[in-house]
mmCIF file of C-alpha atoms in Angstrom:
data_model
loop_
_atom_site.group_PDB
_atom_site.id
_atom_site.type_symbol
_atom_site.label_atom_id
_atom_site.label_comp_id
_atom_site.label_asym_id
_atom_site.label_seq_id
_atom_site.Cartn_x
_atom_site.Cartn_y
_atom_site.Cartn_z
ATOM 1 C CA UNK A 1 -13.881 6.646 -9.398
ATOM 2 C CA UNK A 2 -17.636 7.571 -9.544
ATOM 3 C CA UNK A 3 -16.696 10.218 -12.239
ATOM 4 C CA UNK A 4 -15.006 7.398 -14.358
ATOM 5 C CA UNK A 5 -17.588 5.423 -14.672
ATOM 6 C CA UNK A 6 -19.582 8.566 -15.693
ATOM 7 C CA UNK A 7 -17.029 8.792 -18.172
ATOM 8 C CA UNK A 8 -17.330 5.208 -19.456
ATOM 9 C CA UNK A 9 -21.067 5.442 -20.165
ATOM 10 C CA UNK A 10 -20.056 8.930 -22.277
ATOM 11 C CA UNK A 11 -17.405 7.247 -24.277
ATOM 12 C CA UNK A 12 -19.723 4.200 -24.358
ATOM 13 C CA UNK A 13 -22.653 6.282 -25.926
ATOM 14 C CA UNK A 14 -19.936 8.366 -28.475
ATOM 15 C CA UNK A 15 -18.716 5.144 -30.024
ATOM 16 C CA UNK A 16 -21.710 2.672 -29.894
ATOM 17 C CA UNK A 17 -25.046 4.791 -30.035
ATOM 18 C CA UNK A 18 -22.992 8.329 -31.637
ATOM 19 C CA UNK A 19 -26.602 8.978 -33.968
ATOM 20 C CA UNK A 20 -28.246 9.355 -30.327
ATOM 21 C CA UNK A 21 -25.637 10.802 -28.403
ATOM 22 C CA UNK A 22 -27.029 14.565 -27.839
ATOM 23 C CA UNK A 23 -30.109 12.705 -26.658
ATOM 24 C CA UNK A 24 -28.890 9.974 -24.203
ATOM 25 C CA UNK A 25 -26.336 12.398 -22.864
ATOM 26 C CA UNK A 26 -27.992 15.398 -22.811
ATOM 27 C CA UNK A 27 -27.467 18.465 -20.156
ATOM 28 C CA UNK A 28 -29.714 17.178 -18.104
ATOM 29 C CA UNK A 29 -28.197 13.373 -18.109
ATOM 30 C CA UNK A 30 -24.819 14.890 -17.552
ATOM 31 C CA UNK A 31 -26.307 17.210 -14.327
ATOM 32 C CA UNK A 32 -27.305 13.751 -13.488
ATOM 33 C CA UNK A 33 -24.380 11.870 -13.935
ATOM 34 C CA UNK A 34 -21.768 14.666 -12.313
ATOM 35 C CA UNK A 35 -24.580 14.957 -9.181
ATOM 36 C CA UNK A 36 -24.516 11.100 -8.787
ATOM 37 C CA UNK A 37 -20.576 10.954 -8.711
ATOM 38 C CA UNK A 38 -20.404 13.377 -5.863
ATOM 39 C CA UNK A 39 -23.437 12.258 -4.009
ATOM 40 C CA UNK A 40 -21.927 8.499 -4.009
ATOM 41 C CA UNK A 41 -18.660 10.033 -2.935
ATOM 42 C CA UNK A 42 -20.455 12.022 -0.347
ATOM 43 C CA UNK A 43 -22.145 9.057 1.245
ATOM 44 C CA UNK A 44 -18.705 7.167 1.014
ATOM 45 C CA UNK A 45 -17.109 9.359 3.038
ATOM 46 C CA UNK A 46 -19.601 9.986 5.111
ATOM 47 C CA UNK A 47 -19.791 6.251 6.314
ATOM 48 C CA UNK A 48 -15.860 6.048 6.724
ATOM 49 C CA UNK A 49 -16.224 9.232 8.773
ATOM 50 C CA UNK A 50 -19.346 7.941 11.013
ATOM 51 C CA UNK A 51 -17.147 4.851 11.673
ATOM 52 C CA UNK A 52 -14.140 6.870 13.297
ATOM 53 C CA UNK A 53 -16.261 9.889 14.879
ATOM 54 C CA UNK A 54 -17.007 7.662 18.111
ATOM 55 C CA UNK A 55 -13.573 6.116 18.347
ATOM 56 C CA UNK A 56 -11.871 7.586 21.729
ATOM 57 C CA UNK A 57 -8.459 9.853 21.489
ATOM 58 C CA UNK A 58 -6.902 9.660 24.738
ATOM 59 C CA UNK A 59 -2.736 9.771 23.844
ATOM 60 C CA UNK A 60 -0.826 10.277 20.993
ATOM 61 C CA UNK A 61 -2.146 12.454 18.660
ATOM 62 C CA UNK A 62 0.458 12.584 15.159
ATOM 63 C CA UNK A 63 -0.040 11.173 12.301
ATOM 64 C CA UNK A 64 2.273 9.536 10.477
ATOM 65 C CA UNK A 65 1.053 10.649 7.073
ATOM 66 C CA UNK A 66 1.345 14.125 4.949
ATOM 67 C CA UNK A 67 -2.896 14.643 5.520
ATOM 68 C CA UNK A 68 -5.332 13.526 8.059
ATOM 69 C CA UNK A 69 -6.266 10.022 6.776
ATOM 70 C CA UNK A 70 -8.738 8.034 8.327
ATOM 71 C CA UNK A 71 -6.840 4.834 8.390
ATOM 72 C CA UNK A 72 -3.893 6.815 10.362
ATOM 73 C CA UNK A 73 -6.528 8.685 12.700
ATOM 74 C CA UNK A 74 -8.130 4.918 13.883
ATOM 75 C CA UNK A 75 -4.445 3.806 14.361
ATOM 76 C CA UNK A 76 -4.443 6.592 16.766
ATOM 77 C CA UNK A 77 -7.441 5.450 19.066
ATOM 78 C CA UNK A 78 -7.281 3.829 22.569
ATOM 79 C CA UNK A 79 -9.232 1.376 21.560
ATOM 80 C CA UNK A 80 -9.018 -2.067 19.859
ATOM 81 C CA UNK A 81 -10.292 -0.602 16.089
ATOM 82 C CA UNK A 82 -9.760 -4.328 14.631
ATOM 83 C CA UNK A 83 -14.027 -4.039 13.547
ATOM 84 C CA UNK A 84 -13.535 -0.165 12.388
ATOM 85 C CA UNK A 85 -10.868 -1.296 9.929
ATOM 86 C CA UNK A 86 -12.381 -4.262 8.826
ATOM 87 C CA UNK A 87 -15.506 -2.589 8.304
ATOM 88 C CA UNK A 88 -13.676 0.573 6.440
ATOM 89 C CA UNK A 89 -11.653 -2.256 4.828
ATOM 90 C CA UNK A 90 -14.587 -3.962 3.220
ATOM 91 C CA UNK A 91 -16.197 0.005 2.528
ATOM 92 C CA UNK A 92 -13.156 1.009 -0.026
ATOM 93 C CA UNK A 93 -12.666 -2.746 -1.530
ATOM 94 C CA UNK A 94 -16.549 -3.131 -2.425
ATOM 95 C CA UNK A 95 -16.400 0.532 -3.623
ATOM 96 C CA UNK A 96 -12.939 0.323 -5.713
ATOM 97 C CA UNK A 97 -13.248 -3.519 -7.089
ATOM 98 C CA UNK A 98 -16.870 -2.448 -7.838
ATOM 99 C CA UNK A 99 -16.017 0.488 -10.031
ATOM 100 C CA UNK A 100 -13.058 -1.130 -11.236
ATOM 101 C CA UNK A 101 -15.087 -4.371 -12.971
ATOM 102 C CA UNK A 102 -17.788 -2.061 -14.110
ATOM 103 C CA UNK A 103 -15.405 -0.148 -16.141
ATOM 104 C CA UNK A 104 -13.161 -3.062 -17.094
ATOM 105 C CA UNK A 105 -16.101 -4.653 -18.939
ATOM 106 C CA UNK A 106 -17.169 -1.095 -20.365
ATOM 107 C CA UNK A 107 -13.827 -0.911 -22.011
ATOM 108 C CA UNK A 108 -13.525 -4.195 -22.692
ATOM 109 C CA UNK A 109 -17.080 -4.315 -24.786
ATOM 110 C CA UNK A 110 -16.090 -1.159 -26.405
ATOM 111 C CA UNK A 111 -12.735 -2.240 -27.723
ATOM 112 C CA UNK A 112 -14.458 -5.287 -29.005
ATOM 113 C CA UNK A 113 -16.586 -2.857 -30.631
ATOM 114 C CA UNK A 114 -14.124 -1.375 -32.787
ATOM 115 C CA UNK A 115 -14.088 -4.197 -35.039
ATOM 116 C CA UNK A 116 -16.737 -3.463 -36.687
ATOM 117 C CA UNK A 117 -15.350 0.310 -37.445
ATOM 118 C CA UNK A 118 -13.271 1.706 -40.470
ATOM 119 C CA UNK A 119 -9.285 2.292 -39.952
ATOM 120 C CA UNK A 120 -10.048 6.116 -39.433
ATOM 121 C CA UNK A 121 -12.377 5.817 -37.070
ATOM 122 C CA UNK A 122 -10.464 2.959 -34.890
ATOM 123 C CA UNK A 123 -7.609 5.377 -34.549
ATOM 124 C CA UNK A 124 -9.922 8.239 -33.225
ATOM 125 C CA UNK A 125 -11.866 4.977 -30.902
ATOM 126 C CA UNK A 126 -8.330 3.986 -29.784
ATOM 127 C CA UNK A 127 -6.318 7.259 -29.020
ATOM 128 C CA UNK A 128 -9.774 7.977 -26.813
ATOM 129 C CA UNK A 129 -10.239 4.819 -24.922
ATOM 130 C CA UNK A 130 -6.264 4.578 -24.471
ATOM 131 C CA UNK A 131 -6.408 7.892 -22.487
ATOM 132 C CA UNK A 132 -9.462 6.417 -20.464
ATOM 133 C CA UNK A 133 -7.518 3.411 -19.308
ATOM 134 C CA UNK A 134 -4.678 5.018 -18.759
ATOM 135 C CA UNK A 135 -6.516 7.465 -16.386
ATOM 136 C CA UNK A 136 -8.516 4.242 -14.648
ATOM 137 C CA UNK A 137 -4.946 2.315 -14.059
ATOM 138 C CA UNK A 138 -3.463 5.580 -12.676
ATOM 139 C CA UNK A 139 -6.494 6.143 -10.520
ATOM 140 C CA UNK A 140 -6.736 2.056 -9.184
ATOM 141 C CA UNK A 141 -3.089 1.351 -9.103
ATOM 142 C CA UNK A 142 -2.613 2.641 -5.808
ATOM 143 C CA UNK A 143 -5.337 0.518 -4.017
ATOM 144 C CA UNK A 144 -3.100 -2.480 -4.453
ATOM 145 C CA UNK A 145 -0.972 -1.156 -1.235
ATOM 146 C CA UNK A 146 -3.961 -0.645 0.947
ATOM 147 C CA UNK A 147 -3.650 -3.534 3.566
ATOM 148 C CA UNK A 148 -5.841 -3.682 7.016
ATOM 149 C CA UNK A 149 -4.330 -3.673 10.058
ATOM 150 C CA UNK A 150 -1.097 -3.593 8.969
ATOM 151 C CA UNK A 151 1.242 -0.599 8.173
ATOM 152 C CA UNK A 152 2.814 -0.570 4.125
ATOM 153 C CA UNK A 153 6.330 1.520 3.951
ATOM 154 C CA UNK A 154 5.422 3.094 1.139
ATOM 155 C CA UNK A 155 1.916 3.916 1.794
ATOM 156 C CA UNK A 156 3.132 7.881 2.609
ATOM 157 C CA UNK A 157 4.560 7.747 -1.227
ATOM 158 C CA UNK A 158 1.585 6.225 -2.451
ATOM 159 C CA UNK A 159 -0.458 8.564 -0.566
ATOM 160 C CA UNK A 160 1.189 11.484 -2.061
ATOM 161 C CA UNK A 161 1.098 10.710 -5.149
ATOM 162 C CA UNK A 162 -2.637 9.297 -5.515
ATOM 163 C CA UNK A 163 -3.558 12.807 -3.691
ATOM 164 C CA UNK A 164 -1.104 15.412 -5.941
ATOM 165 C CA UNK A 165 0.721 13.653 -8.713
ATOM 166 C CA UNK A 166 -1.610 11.470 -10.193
ATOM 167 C CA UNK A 167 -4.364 14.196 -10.655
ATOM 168 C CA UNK A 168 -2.065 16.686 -12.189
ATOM 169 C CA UNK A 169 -1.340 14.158 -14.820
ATOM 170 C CA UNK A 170 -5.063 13.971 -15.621
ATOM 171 C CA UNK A 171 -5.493 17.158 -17.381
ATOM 172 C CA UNK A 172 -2.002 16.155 -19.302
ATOM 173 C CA UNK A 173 -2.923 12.808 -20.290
ATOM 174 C CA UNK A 174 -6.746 14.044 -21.838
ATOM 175 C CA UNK A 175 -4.933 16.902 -23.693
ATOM 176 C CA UNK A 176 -2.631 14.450 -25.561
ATOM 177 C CA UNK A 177 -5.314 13.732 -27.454
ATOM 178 C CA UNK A 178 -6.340 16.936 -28.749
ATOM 179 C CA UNK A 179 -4.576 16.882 -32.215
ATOM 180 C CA UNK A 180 -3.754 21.117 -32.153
ATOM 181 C CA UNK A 181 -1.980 20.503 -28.647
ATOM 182 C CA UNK A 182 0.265 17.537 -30.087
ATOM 183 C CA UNK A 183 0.856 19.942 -33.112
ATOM 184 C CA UNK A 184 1.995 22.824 -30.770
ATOM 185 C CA UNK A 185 4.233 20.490 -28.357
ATOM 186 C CA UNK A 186 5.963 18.941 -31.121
ATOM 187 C CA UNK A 187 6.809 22.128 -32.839
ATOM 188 C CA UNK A 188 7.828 23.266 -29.119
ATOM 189 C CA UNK A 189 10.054 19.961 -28.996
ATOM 190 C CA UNK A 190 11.225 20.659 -32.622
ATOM 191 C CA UNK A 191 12.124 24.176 -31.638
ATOM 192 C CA UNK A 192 13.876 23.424 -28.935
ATOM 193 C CA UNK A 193 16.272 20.723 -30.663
ATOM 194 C CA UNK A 194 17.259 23.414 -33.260
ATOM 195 C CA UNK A 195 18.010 25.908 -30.354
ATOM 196 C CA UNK A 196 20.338 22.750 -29.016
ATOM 197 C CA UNK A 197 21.838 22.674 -32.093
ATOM 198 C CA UNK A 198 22.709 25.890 -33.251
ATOM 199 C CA UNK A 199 24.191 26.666 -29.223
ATOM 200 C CA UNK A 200 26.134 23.658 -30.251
ATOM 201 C CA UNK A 201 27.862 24.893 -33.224
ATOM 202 C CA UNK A 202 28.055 27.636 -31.692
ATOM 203 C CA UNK A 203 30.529 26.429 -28.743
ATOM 204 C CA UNK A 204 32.249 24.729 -31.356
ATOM 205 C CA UNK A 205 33.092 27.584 -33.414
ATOM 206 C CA UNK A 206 34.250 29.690 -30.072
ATOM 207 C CA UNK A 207 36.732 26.610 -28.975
#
């Protein structure tokens, strides 16, 4: 999430201020930017962690979850964790709904920006920002099923995918953009309908 917002000031720089872009986002400013996104994430985790770390264990000691997460392990505890959760509770919203405005208004402010643009360059502007937001719903969507205190059916699936799926489709949704890589898969796609084609004939002509 940290990252994204990183992101958004990039994107924000590229499109509004692109005659100062190698200076405002220099190597240094990007060092900066990458360092802050896992420091913040560092210090997240670290006060989740610091907030379970003195909890006792005493009985049962599986998780009901496909990786140790935090909000399973205080379920765990022989103790009344009602201020743990709360307090973890209030540490993710402030973090996510946070991160989540900031970059809601950077996008917004930057598609309001494209009206001042040519055609050509609202295309480039658009097929960018699209793959942004995409990315940022795909990221945030699965915060809508974390509840306190209470247990969510599907919060294994959700799990699972916010931890594997969703991440693979990062690298897949970026690439879209790249205009050689839509060239290749479509002459992949076209390549394979011919293939389709000519195998059926072919079945037709042996019947």
């Amino acid at each position: 999430m940290f990252l994204l917002l990183a992101m958004a000031y990039d994107r924000y720089v590229a499109i509004c201020k692109p005659l100062r872009y190698t200076v405002l986002v220099n190597r240094t400013v990007c060092h900066v930017l990458v360092g802050a996104s896992w420091g913040s994430g560092f210090l997240h985790g670290i006060i989740v962690f610091a907030l379970t770390i003195k909890l006792p264990f005493c009985g049962l000691n599986i998780l009901d979850s496909f990786f140790c997460d935090i909000r399973q392990l205080a379920k765990l505890a022989c103790a009344n964790t009602y201020t743990v959760e709360l307090l973890m509770f209030l540490n993710n919203g402030i973090v996510i709904v946070t991160c989540f405005v900031l970059l809601l208004i950077s996008y917004t402010v930057l598609l309001l920006k494209l009206q001042t643009h040519s055609t050509k360059a609202k295309k480039k502007i658009t097929s960018t920002c699209v793959s942004h937001i995409v990315v940022v719903f795909v990221t945030f969507g699965p915060a809508i099923y974390v509840l306190p205190f209470q247990a969510v059916p599907v919060e294994k699936v959700v799990a699972l995918f916010h931890t594997v799926i969703f991440p693979l489709t990062n690298p897949i949704i970026y690439t879209l953009c790249n205009k050689e890589i839509k060239s290749s898969l479509l002459k992949l796609v076209c390549k394979y309908l011919q293939l389709c084609r000519l195998f059926k004939k072919y079945s037709e002509v042996n019947k």
